[in-house]
PDB file of C-alpha atoms in Angstrom:
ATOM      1  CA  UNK S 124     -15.444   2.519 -33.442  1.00 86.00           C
ATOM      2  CA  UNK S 125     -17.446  -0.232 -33.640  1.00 90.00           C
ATOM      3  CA  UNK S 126     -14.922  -3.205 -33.967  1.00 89.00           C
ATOM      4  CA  UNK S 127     -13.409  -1.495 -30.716  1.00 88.00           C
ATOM      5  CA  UNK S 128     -16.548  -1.678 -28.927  1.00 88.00           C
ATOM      6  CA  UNK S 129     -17.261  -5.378 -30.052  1.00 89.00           C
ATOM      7  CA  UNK S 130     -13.318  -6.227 -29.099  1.00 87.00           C
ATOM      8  CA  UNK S 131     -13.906  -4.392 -25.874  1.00 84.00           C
ATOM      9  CA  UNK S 132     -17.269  -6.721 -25.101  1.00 87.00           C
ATOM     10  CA  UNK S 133     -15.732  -9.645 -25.712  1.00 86.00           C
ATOM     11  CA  UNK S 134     -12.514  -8.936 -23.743  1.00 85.00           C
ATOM     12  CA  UNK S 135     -14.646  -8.347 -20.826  1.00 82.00           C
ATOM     13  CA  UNK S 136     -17.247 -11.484 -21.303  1.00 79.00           C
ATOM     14  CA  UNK S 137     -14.122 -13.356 -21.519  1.00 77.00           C
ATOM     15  CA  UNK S 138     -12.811 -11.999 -18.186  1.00 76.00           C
ATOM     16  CA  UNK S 139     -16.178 -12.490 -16.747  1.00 75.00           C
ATOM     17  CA  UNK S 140     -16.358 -16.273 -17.792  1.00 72.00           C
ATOM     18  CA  UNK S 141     -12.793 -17.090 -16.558  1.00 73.00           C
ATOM     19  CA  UNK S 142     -13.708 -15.549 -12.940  1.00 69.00           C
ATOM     20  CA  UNK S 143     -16.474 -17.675 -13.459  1.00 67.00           C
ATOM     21  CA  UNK S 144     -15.257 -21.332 -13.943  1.00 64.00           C
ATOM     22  CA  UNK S 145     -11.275 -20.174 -12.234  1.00 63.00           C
ATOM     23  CA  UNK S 146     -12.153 -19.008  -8.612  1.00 57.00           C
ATOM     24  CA  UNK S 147      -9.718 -16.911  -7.700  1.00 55.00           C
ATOM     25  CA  UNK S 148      -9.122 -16.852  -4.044  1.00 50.00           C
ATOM     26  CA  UNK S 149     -10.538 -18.527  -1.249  1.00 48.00           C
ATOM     27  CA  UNK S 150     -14.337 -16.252  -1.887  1.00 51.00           C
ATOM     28  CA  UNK S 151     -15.770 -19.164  -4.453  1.00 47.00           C
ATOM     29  CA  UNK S 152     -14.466 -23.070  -4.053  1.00 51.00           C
ATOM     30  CA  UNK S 153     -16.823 -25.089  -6.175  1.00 53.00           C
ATOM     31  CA  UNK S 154     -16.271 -22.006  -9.544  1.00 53.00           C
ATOM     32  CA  UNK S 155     -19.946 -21.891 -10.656  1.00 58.00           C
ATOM     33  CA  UNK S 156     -20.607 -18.523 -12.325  1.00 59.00           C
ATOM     34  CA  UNK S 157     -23.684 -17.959  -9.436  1.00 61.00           C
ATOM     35  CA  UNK S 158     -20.885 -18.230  -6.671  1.00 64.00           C
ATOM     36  CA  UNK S 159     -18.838 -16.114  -8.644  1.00 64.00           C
ATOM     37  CA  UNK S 160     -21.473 -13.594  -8.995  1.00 69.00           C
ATOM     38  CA  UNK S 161     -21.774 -13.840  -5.313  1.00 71.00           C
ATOM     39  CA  UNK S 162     -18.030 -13.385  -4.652  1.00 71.00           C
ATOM     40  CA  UNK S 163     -18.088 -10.591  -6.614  1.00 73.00           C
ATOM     41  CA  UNK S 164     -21.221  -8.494  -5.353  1.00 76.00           C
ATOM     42  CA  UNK S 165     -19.297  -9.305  -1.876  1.00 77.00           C
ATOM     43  CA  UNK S 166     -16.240  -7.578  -3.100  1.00 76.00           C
ATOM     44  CA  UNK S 167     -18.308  -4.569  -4.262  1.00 78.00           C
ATOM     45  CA  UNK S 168     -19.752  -4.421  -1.077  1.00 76.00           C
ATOM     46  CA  UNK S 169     -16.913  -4.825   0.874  1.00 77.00           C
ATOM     47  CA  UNK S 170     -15.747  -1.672  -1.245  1.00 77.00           C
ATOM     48  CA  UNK S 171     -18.546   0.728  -0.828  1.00 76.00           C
ATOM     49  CA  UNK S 172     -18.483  -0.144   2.606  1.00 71.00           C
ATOM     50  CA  UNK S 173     -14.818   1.384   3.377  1.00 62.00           C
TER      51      UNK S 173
END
């Protein structure tokens, strides 16, 4: 259970750090993680909102 949890952590700190430094889209040009952040609280929002 616990080597599932660990794989499962990394898996998704790896898919946070390649939004992060590959922008995907036209949300975040430069790809710094902040703008990524950004991008991505936008998207939530933009989901709640609908």
């Amino acid at each position: 259970m616990r080597l599932a949890l660990a794989i499962l952590f990394l898996w998704l700190g790896g898919a946070l750090l390649y939004v992060a430094f590959h922008p995907l889209g036209g949300d975040n040009l430069s790809g710094t993680p902040g703008d990524a952040l950004i991008s991505l609280r936008s998207a939530v929002n933009r989901a709640d909102n609908t």
